[in-house]
């Protein structure tokens, strides 16, 4: 069983909490348990969420290395809606679409914990999304399919998919040529 | 079609149709969170930013038709009394959040109440679509078409890497919450539900009571939904949820069979006692009513009780909620008065079935 916080290390700390008859089970690794203070006090989902954000904040300050450009973490503020990172961490909500860009560098760890290790969208794309995004996604998908077919040694099918990819890539080239 | 219809009938028209596995899966729902690209999200937006969105909906979508859903009604929250809002919440047409944040918020509701698009909730748009029984794929397809239809006139907040951008990090990506309402009396009776919930949670799914987050599983009705919205496609999320729901349906059927074999007479006794309580009580609390309704519904499914419609559970569960009772009584009621009203309402309703 993997740790439900970092999704990287195996879970070695197992907690069962019963609050007013509601049972919750927690499976985390020792490191995350220590950082979260599990086993010390009761906590709510809200605490847990804002705890996630703060934890991220704390490490980015305490680790002196900080290779990113956002060194003074507390200054980050969204230019569109004015929300600061602290406020975001406190309320656990974004203020506008621009916030996602503003806080981008801090978001991966948060998303990873909330969405079981995922940080990238893999679903529907709005019809209006320009920039041949649909085409690029389709090529990506076909390439994935191609690898699977090769792994299964279904070469005849694979050749067909390869040709489809070529065709799509040519289409993409033409479109980009037209754009520039 | 007017607000009055949404208020008077406890059971939405779409619920009256029968769906697959509807003895156990009461309904399937898809919810999509969407935002306008250029506008600050409702939680911190100023009034002058939210009003144009409401106006836009009034202008572009009110009384329009999407496919078979004709003459969509835009119900503005600021025009409703608090009891009316409560009724819409009890019918799951709006969220408690929308009822509380009524300035410039609204819901675009279809005549059969299958569609409800909440406007200026936590996100600018919360598209909701229901289907009776176990029909998640169909619901997803239809919700996606509705999403496309709305998008024709709206520039959504979307990012190639993060997907649909939402106010809460727990919704980003697909912005989709797929859920089913399940009636699991046999699994609850045999204490199996409590053991299953942690296992289901491990799969990235959430189990809740009938009125969402933090609510109790009144009447053995459980809501099961996806937790993860980022990194998986809509279809994959639905497929994962479906496979768990299918297993739960099988387990519930098995548990019902086992109960029938091992303690059929006890089960029959329980069903008819509850039926007796509902038919005869003069005062009944919502918790007891929910328990008895669950038993009676099980009794109908198992064939103990005939000539009472299956819908009785869904209908009376909603009808006996505080908001509805008061709407029905046309006055504010104290909890004690409600218990009396509830009992008489249930008696009347069961009387109706007898014919």
Coordinates of C-alpha atoms in Angstrom, one line a residue:
Chain A
X1 CA 0.0 0.0 0.0
X2 CA 1.4 3.4 -0.9
X3 CA 1.3 6.5 1.2
X4 CA -1.9 8.4 0.5
X5 CA -0.1 11.7 1.0
X6 CA 3.0 11.6 -1.1
X7 CA 2.1 8.5 -3.2
X8 CA 5.8 7.7 -3.4
X9 CA 6.8 5.8 -0.2
X10 CA 5.1 2.8 1.2
X11 CA 2.5 3.5 4.0
X12 CA 3.8 2.3 7.3
X13 CA 1.6 4.3 9.7
X14 CA -2.0 3.2 9.8
X15 CA -4.5 5.1 11.7
X16 CA -8.2 4.6 12.4
X17 CA -10.2 7.5 13.7
X18 CA -13.7 7.3 15.0
X19 CA -15.3 10.7 15.4
X20 CA -19.0 10.7 16.3
X21 CA -19.3 7.2 14.8
X22 CA -17.6 8.3 11.5
X23 CA -14.7 6.0 10.8
X24 CA -11.7 7.3 8.8
X25 CA -8.7 5.3 7.9
X26 CA -5.4 6.9 7.2
X27 CA -2.4 5.1 5.6
X28 CA 0.7 7.2 5.3
X29 CA 4.5 6.9 5.4
X30 CA 6.4 7.8 8.5
X31 CA 7.7 11.0 7.0
X32 CA 4.3 12.3 6.0
X33 CA 2.9 11.3 9.4
X34 CA 5.5 13.3 11.2
X35 CA 5.0 16.3 8.9
X36 CA 1.3 16.2 9.3
X37 CA 1.4 15.5 13.0
X38 CA -0.9 12.5 12.6
X39 CA -1.7 10.7 15.8
X40 CA -1.5 13.9 17.8
X41 CA -4.8 15.7 17.5
X42 CA -8.0 15.3 15.6
X43 CA -8.3 17.0 12.3
X44 CA -11.0 17.9 9.8
X45 CA -10.8 17.7 6.0
X46 CA -10.4 21.4 5.9
X47 CA -7.5 21.3 8.2
X48 CA -6.1 18.6 6.1
X49 CA -6.5 20.6 2.9
X50 CA -5.0 23.8 4.2
X51 CA -2.4 21.7 6.0
X52 CA -1.3 20.4 2.6
X53 CA -0.8 23.9 1.3
X54 CA 1.0 25.2 4.4
X55 CA 3.3 22.2 4.4
X56 CA 4.3 23.0 0.8
X57 CA 4.9 26.6 1.9
X58 CA 7.0 25.6 4.9
X59 CA 9.3 23.4 3.0
X60 CA 9.9 25.9 0.3
X61 CA 11.1 28.3 2.9
X62 CA 13.0 26.0 5.2
X63 CA 15.0 24.3 2.4
X64 CA 17.6 26.9 1.8
X65 CA 18.4 25.6 -1.6
X66 CA 15.3 27.0 -3.3
X67 CA 16.2 26.7 -7.0
X68 CA 13.1 28.4 -8.2
X69 CA 12.8 32.1 -8.9
X70 CA 10.0 32.6 -6.4
X71 CA 12.3 33.0 -3.5
X72 CA 10.3 35.4 -1.3
X73 CA 7.3 33.1 -1.2
X74 CA 5.0 35.5 0.7
X75 CA 5.2 38.2 -2.0
X76 CA 3.4 36.1 -4.7
X77 CA 0.2 37.8 -5.6
X78 CA -2.1 37.2 -8.5
X79 CA -2.0 40.3 -10.8
X80 CA -5.6 39.8 -12.0
X81 CA -7.6 39.2 -8.8
X82 CA -5.1 40.2 -6.1
X83 CA -5.2 36.9 -4.2
X84 CA -1.9 36.2 -2.4
X85 CA -0.5 32.7 -2.0
X86 CA -1.1 32.9 1.8
X87 CA -4.8 33.7 1.2
X88 CA -5.0 30.8 -1.3
X89 CA -3.4 28.5 1.3
X90 CA -5.9 29.7 4.0
X91 CA -9.1 29.5 2.0
X92 CA -8.0 26.6 -0.2
X93 CA -9.6 28.2 -3.3
X94 CA -8.3 30.0 -6.4
X95 CA -9.5 33.5 -7.1
X96 CA -9.5 33.4 -10.9
X97 CA -8.1 31.5 -13.9
X98 CA -4.9 33.6 -13.8
X99 CA -4.1 32.3 -10.3
X100 CA -3.2 29.0 -11.8
X101 CA -0.4 30.7 -13.8
X102 CA 0.7 32.9 -10.8
X103 CA 1.1 30.0 -8.4
X104 CA 2.0 27.4 -11.0
X105 CA 5.3 26.4 -9.5
X106 CA 3.7 25.6 -6.2
X107 CA 0.8 23.6 -7.5
X108 CA 2.3 20.3 -8.5
X109 CA 2.8 19.0 -5.0
X110 CA -0.8 20.1 -4.1
X111 CA -2.4 18.5 -7.1
X112 CA -0.3 15.4 -6.6
X113 CA -1.7 14.9 -3.1
X114 CA -5.3 15.8 -4.0
X115 CA -5.4 13.8 -7.2
X116 CA -3.5 10.7 -6.4
X117 CA -0.2 11.8 -8.0
X118 CA -1.7 13.4 -11.1
X119 CA -0.7 17.0 -12.2
X120 CA -1.7 17.0 -15.8
X121 CA -5.2 17.2 -17.4
X122 CA -6.0 14.2 -19.6
X123 CA -9.6 14.7 -20.5
X124 CA -12.0 16.8 -22.5
X125 CA -10.8 19.8 -24.4
X126 CA -13.2 22.7 -25.1
X127 CA -14.2 23.1 -28.8
X128 CA -12.9 26.7 -28.7
X129 CA -9.4 25.8 -27.6
X130 CA -7.4 27.0 -30.5
X131 CA -3.7 26.2 -31.3
X132 CA -4.5 22.9 -32.9
X133 CA -4.7 21.5 -29.4
X134 CA -7.2 18.8 -30.5
X135 CA -4.8 17.7 -33.2
X136 CA -1.8 17.5 -30.9
X137 CA -3.7 15.5 -28.3
X138 CA -4.9 13.1 -31.0
X139 CA -1.4 12.5 -32.2
X140 CA -0.3 12.0 -28.6
X141 CA -3.0 9.4 -28.1
X142 CA -2.2 7.6 -31.4
X143 CA 1.5 7.4 -30.4
X144 CA 0.5 5.8 -27.1
X145 CA -1.6 3.4 -29.0
X146 CA 1.3 2.6 -31.3
X147 CA 3.6 1.7 -28.4
X148 CA 1.0 -0.6 -27.0
X149 CA 0.6 -2.4 -30.3
X150 CA 4.3 -2.8 -30.7
X151 CA 4.5 -4.2 -27.2
X152 CA 1.9 -6.8 -28.1
X153 CA 3.7 -7.4 -31.4
X154 CA 0.7 -6.6 -33.5
X155 CA 2.8 -5.1 -36.2
X156 CA 0.2 -5.0 -39.0
X157 CA -2.1 -2.8 -36.8
X158 CA 0.9 -0.8 -35.7
X159 CA 1.8 0.1 -39.3
X160 CA -1.7 1.4 -39.8
X161 CA -1.5 3.6 -36.8
X162 CA 1.9 4.8 -37.8
X163 CA 0.5 5.9 -41.1
X164 CA -2.3 7.7 -39.3
X165 CA 0.2 9.5 -37.2
X166 CA 2.1 10.6 -40.2
X167 CA -1.0 11.9 -41.8
X168 CA -2.0 13.8 -38.7
X169 CA 1.5 15.2 -38.3
X170 CA 1.5 16.5 -41.8
X171 CA -1.9 18.1 -41.2
X172 CA -0.4 19.7 -38.1
X173 CA 2.6 21.0 -40.1
X174 CA 0.3 22.4 -42.7
X175 CA -1.7 24.2 -40.2
X176 CA 1.3 25.6 -38.4
X177 CA 2.7 26.7 -41.7
X178 CA -0.5 28.6 -42.4
X179 CA -0.4 30.2 -39.0
X180 CA 3.0 31.7 -39.2
Chain B
X1 CA -43.9 25.8 -16.8
X2 CA -43.2 27.8 -13.8
X3 CA -41.5 27.8 -10.4
X4 CA -44.8 26.4 -9.0
X5 CA -44.2 23.1 -10.7
X6 CA -40.7 22.8 -9.3
X7 CA -42.2 23.4 -5.9
X8 CA -45.3 21.3 -5.8
X9 CA -44.1 17.9 -6.9
X10 CA -41.7 16.1 -4.5
X11 CA -40.6 13.8 -7.2
X12 CA -39.0 15.1 -10.3
X13 CA -40.6 14.0 -13.6
X14 CA -37.4 12.2 -14.7
X15 CA -37.4 10.1 -11.6
X16 CA -40.7 8.5 -12.6
X17 CA -39.0 6.8 -15.5
X18 CA -37.5 3.4 -14.7
X19 CA -33.8 2.9 -15.3
X20 CA -31.5 -0.1 -15.3
X21 CA -30.9 -1.7 -11.9
X22 CA -33.3 0.8 -10.4
X23 CA -34.1 -1.6 -7.5
X24 CA -30.7 -0.6 -6.1
X25 CA -29.3 2.4 -8.0
X26 CA -31.8 5.2 -7.6
X27 CA -30.1 7.8 -9.8
X28 CA -27.0 8.7 -11.7
X29 CA -25.6 12.2 -11.9
X30 CA -22.9 14.0 -13.8
X31 CA -21.7 17.4 -12.6
X32 CA -19.3 19.6 -14.6
X33 CA -17.7 22.7 -13.1
X34 CA -16.9 25.5 -15.6
X35 CA -15.8 29.1 -15.4
X36 CA -15.7 32.1 -17.7
X37 CA -12.1 32.7 -18.7
X38 CA -12.1 36.4 -18.1
X39 CA -14.1 36.8 -14.9
X40 CA -12.9 36.4 -11.3
X41 CA -14.4 33.4 -9.6
X42 CA -17.6 34.0 -7.6
X43 CA -16.1 33.5 -4.2
X44 CA -14.0 36.7 -4.5
X45 CA -15.7 38.4 -7.4
X46 CA -17.5 41.7 -6.9
X47 CA -21.2 42.2 -7.6
X48 CA -20.5 44.1 -10.7
X49 CA -18.7 41.2 -12.1
X50 CA -21.3 38.6 -11.3
X51 CA -24.3 40.5 -12.4
X52 CA -23.3 40.5 -16.1
X53 CA -23.0 36.7 -16.0
X54 CA -26.6 36.4 -14.7
X55 CA -27.8 38.9 -17.3
X56 CA -26.0 37.0 -20.0
X57 CA -27.8 33.8 -19.0
X58 CA -31.1 35.7 -18.9
X59 CA -30.5 37.0 -22.3
X60 CA -29.0 34.0 -24.0
X61 CA -30.3 30.8 -22.3
X62 CA -33.6 31.6 -20.5
X63 CA -36.5 30.0 -22.4
X64 CA -34.2 28.4 -24.9
X65 CA -34.3 24.8 -25.8
X66 CA -31.5 22.2 -25.8
X67 CA -32.4 19.1 -27.7
X68 CA -35.7 17.7 -26.2
X69 CA -35.4 20.0 -23.2
X70 CA -37.7 22.8 -24.2
X71 CA -38.1 26.2 -22.6
X72 CA -35.4 26.1 -20.0
X73 CA -36.4 28.1 -16.9
X74 CA -34.0 30.5 -15.3
X75 CA -34.8 30.6 -11.6
X76 CA -33.1 33.5 -9.9
X77 CA -32.3 32.9 -6.3
X78 CA -32.8 36.4 -5.1
X79 CA -36.5 36.1 -6.0
X80 CA -37.1 33.1 -3.9
X81 CA -38.3 32.8 -0.3
X82 CA -35.9 30.8 1.9
X83 CA -38.4 27.9 2.1
X84 CA -38.6 27.7 -1.7
X85 CA -34.8 27.5 -1.9
X86 CA -34.8 24.8 0.7
X87 CA -37.3 22.8 -1.4
X88 CA -35.0 23.1 -4.4
X89 CA -32.1 21.9 -2.2
X90 CA -34.1 18.9 -1.0
X91 CA -34.9 18.0 -4.6
X92 CA -31.2 18.2 -5.4
X93 CA -31.9 20.9 -8.0
X94 CA -29.6 23.4 -6.3
X95 CA -26.8 23.1 -3.8
X96 CA -26.9 24.5 -0.2
X97 CA -24.1 26.8 -1.3
X98 CA -26.2 28.3 -4.0
X99 CA -29.2 28.8 -1.6
X100 CA -26.9 30.6 0.8
X101 CA -25.2 32.8 -1.8
X102 CA -28.3 34.2 -3.5
X103 CA -27.1 37.5 -4.9
X104 CA -26.8 37.2 -8.7
X105 CA -27.1 33.4 -8.5
X106 CA -29.6 31.3 -10.4
X107 CA -30.3 27.9 -11.8
X108 CA -31.3 27.0 -15.3
X109 CA -33.7 24.1 -14.9
X110 CA -35.4 21.9 -17.6
X111 CA -39.0 21.1 -17.4
X112 CA -38.5 17.5 -16.4
X113 CA -35.8 18.7 -13.9
X114 CA -33.2 16.4 -15.4
X115 CA -31.0 19.4 -16.1
X116 CA -30.0 22.0 -13.7
X117 CA -27.2 24.5 -14.5
X118 CA -26.3 26.5 -11.4
X119 CA -25.0 30.0 -12.1
X120 CA -22.5 31.8 -9.8
X121 CA -22.1 28.9 -7.4
X122 CA -18.6 28.3 -6.2
X123 CA -17.7 28.2 -9.9
X124 CA -19.5 30.4 -12.5
X125 CA -21.3 27.3 -13.8
X126 CA -22.1 24.0 -12.3
X127 CA -23.8 21.8 -15.0
X128 CA -25.8 19.0 -13.5
X129 CA -27.6 16.2 -15.3
X130 CA -29.5 13.3 -13.8
X131 CA -30.7 10.0 -15.1
X132 CA -32.9 7.4 -13.4
X133 CA -31.2 4.1 -12.4
X134 CA -27.7 3.1 -13.3
X135 CA -26.9 5.1 -16.5
X136 CA -23.7 6.9 -15.9
X137 CA -22.4 6.6 -19.5
X138 CA -25.6 8.1 -20.9
X139 CA -25.5 10.9 -18.4
X140 CA -21.9 11.7 -19.2
X141 CA -22.6 11.8 -22.9
X142 CA -25.7 14.0 -22.5
X143 CA -23.9 16.3 -20.0
X144 CA -21.0 16.7 -22.4
X145 CA -23.4 17.7 -25.2
X146 CA -25.0 20.2 -22.9
X147 CA -21.5 21.5 -22.1
X148 CA -20.8 21.9 -25.8
X149 CA -24.1 23.7 -26.3
X150 CA -23.3 26.2 -23.6
X151 CA -19.8 26.6 -24.8
X152 CA -21.0 27.9 -28.2
X153 CA -21.4 31.2 -26.5
X154 CA -18.9 31.1 -23.6
X155 CA -15.2 31.3 -23.5
X156 CA -14.3 28.7 -20.8
X157 CA -11.3 29.0 -18.4
X158 CA -9.1 26.2 -19.7
X159 CA -5.4 25.4 -19.6
X160 CA -3.7 22.8 -21.7
X161 CA -1.8 21.5 -18.7
X162 CA -4.4 21.8 -16.0
X163 CA -7.6 21.4 -17.9
X164 CA -10.8 23.2 -16.9
X165 CA -9.8 25.7 -14.2
X166 CA -12.0 25.7 -11.1
X167 CA -12.2 27.6 -7.8
X168 CA -11.3 24.6 -5.8
X169 CA -8.2 22.5 -6.5
X170 CA -10.2 19.4 -5.9
X171 CA -12.2 20.0 -9.1
X172 CA -9.5 21.1 -11.5
X173 CA -9.0 19.1 -14.7
X174 CA -12.2 17.5 -15.9
X175 CA -14.2 19.5 -13.4
X176 CA -16.4 16.4 -13.3
X177 CA -18.0 14.7 -10.4
X178 CA -19.9 11.6 -11.4
X179 CA -22.1 10.1 -8.7
X180 CA -24.8 7.5 -8.1
X181 CA -27.4 7.3 -5.3
X182 CA -27.7 3.7 -4.1
X183 CA -30.1 2.0 -1.7
X184 CA -28.1 -0.6 0.2
X185 CA -30.4 -1.9 3.0
X186 CA -29.1 -5.5 3.0
X187 CA -25.4 -4.5 3.1
X188 CA -26.2 -2.0 5.9
X189 CA -28.2 -4.6 7.9
X190 CA -25.4 -7.1 7.7
X191 CA -22.8 -4.5 8.7
X192 CA -21.0 -4.9 5.4
X193 CA -21.2 -1.3 4.3
X194 CA -18.9 -0.1 7.0
X195 CA -16.2 -2.5 6.0
X196 CA -16.6 -1.6 2.3
X197 CA -16.3 2.1 2.7
X198 CA -12.6 2.2 3.5
X199 CA -11.9 -0.1 0.5
X200 CA -13.9 2.1 -1.8
X201 CA -12.1 5.2 -0.5
X202 CA -8.8 3.5 -1.4
X203 CA -9.9 3.4 -5.0
X204 CA -10.2 7.2 -5.1
X205 CA -14.0 7.2 -4.6
X206 CA -16.0 8.8 -1.9
X207 CA -19.1 7.5 0.0
X208 CA -21.5 10.0 1.5
X209 CA -25.1 10.3 2.7
X210 CA -28.0 11.4 0.7
X211 CA -27.5 15.1 1.1
X212 CA -23.9 15.2 0.2
X213 CA -20.8 16.1 2.2
X214 CA -21.1 15.4 5.9
X215 CA -24.7 14.2 5.7
X216 CA -25.9 10.9 7.2
X217 CA -26.8 7.9 5.2
X218 CA -30.5 8.5 5.9
X219 CA -32.7 5.5 4.8
X220 CA -29.6 3.5 3.8
X221 CA -29.1 5.7 0.8
X222 CA -25.5 6.2 -0.1
X223 CA -24.0 8.6 -2.6
X224 CA -20.8 7.3 -4.3
X225 CA -18.7 9.6 -6.4
X226 CA -15.2 10.1 -7.8
X227 CA -12.7 12.1 -5.8
X228 CA -10.0 12.6 -8.5
X229 CA -10.7 15.0 -11.3
X230 CA -7.2 15.5 -12.7
X231 CA -5.1 13.2 -14.8
X232 CA -7.9 10.8 -15.9
X233 CA -10.3 11.2 -18.8
X234 CA -14.0 11.6 -18.1
X235 CA -14.7 8.2 -19.6
X236 CA -12.0 6.5 -17.4
X237 CA -13.4 8.2 -14.3
X238 CA -16.9 7.0 -15.2
X239 CA -15.7 3.5 -16.0
X240 CA -13.9 3.2 -12.7
X241 CA -16.9 4.4 -10.8
X242 CA -19.1 2.0 -12.8
X243 CA -17.1 -1.0 -12.0
X244 CA -17.3 -0.3 -8.3
X245 CA -21.1 0.4 -8.5
X246 CA -21.6 -2.8 -10.4
X247 CA -19.8 -4.8 -7.7
X248 CA -21.9 -3.1 -5.0
X249 CA -25.1 -3.9 -6.9
X250 CA -24.0 -7.6 -7.0
X251 CA -23.1 -7.6 -3.4
X252 CA -26.3 -6.0 -2.3
X253 CA -28.3 -8.6 -4.4
X254 CA -26.3 -11.4 -2.8
X255 CA -26.8 -10.0 0.7
X256 CA -30.6 -9.7 0.0
X257 CA -30.7 -13.4 -1.1
X258 CA -28.8 -14.6 1.9
X259 CA -31.0 -12.6 4.2
X260 CA -34.1 -14.1 2.6
X261 CA -32.7 -17.6 2.9
X262 CA -31.4 -17.4 6.4
X263 CA -33.9 -15.2 8.1
X264 CA -36.8 -14.7 5.7
X265 CA -39.4 -14.5 8.4
X266 CA -37.5 -12.0 10.4
X267 CA -37.0 -9.9 7.4
X268 CA -40.7 -10.1 6.5
X269 CA -41.5 -9.2 10.1
X270 CA -39.2 -6.1 10.0
X271 CA -40.7 -5.0 6.7
X272 CA -44.3 -5.2 7.9
X273 CA -43.6 -3.6 11.2
X274 CA -42.1 -0.6 9.4
X275 CA -45.0 -0.6 7.0
X276 CA -47.3 -0.6 10.1
X277 CA -45.5 2.3 11.6
X278 CA -45.7 4.4 8.5
X279 CA -49.4 3.5 8.0
X280 CA -50.4 4.2 11.6
X281 CA -48.1 6.6 13.4
X282 CA -49.3 10.1 14.3
X283 CA -45.9 11.5 15.1
X284 CA -42.8 10.5 13.3
X285 CA -39.2 11.9 13.2
X286 CA -37.4 12.1 9.9
X287 CA -34.8 9.6 11.0
X288 CA -37.4 7.0 11.9
X289 CA -39.4 7.7 8.8
X290 CA -36.3 7.2 6.7
X291 CA -35.5 3.9 8.3
X292 CA -39.1 2.6 7.8
X293 CA -39.2 3.9 4.2
X294 CA -36.0 2.0 3.5
X295 CA -37.6 -1.2 5.0
X296 CA -40.8 -0.8 3.0
X297 CA -38.9 -0.2 -0.2
X298 CA -36.9 -3.3 0.4
X299 CA -40.2 -5.1 1.1
X300 CA -41.5 -4.0 -2.3
X301 CA -38.3 -5.1 -4.0
X302 CA -38.5 -8.5 -2.4
X303 CA -42.1 -8.9 -3.2
X304 CA -43.5 -8.9 0.4
X305 CA -45.4 -5.7 -0.2
X306 CA -47.5 -5.5 -3.4
X307 CA -49.4 -2.6 -5.0
X308 CA -47.2 0.1 -3.5
X309 CA -45.0 1.8 -6.1
X310 CA -41.2 1.6 -5.9
X311 CA -40.9 5.3 -6.1
X312 CA -42.4 5.6 -2.6
X313 CA -38.9 5.7 -1.0
X314 CA -37.5 8.5 -3.3
X315 CA -40.7 10.5 -3.1
X316 CA -41.4 10.3 0.6
X317 CA -37.8 10.8 1.5
X318 CA -37.9 14.2 -0.2
X319 CA -41.5 15.0 0.7
X320 CA -40.8 14.5 4.4
X321 CA -37.8 16.8 4.5
X322 CA -38.4 20.0 6.6
X323 CA -38.5 22.4 3.6
X324 CA -41.0 20.4 1.7
X325 CA -43.2 19.8 4.7
X326 CA -43.4 23.6 5.3
X327 CA -44.0 24.4 1.6
X328 CA -46.8 21.9 1.7
X329 CA -48.2 23.3 4.9
X330 CA -47.8 26.9 3.6
X331 CA -46.4 28.0 6.9
X332 CA -43.4 27.7 9.1
X333 CA -43.5 24.7 11.4
X334 CA -41.7 23.9 14.7
X335 CA -39.9 20.5 14.7
X336 CA -42.8 19.0 16.8
X337 CA -45.4 20.2 14.3
X338 CA -43.3 18.8 11.5
X339 CA -43.3 15.4 13.1
X340 CA -47.1 15.4 13.2
X341 CA -47.3 16.7 9.6
X342 CA -44.8 14.1 8.4
X343 CA -46.8 11.3 9.9
X344 CA -50.1 12.4 8.4
X345 CA -48.5 13.1 5.0
X346 CA -47.1 9.6 4.9
X347 CA -50.4 8.1 6.0
X348 CA -52.2 10.0 3.2
X349 CA -49.7 9.0 0.6
X350 CA -49.9 5.3 1.5
X351 CA -53.7 5.5 1.5
X352 CA -53.5 6.8 -2.1
X353 CA -51.6 3.6 -3.1
X354 CA -54.3 1.3 -1.7
X355 CA -56.7 1.9 -4.6

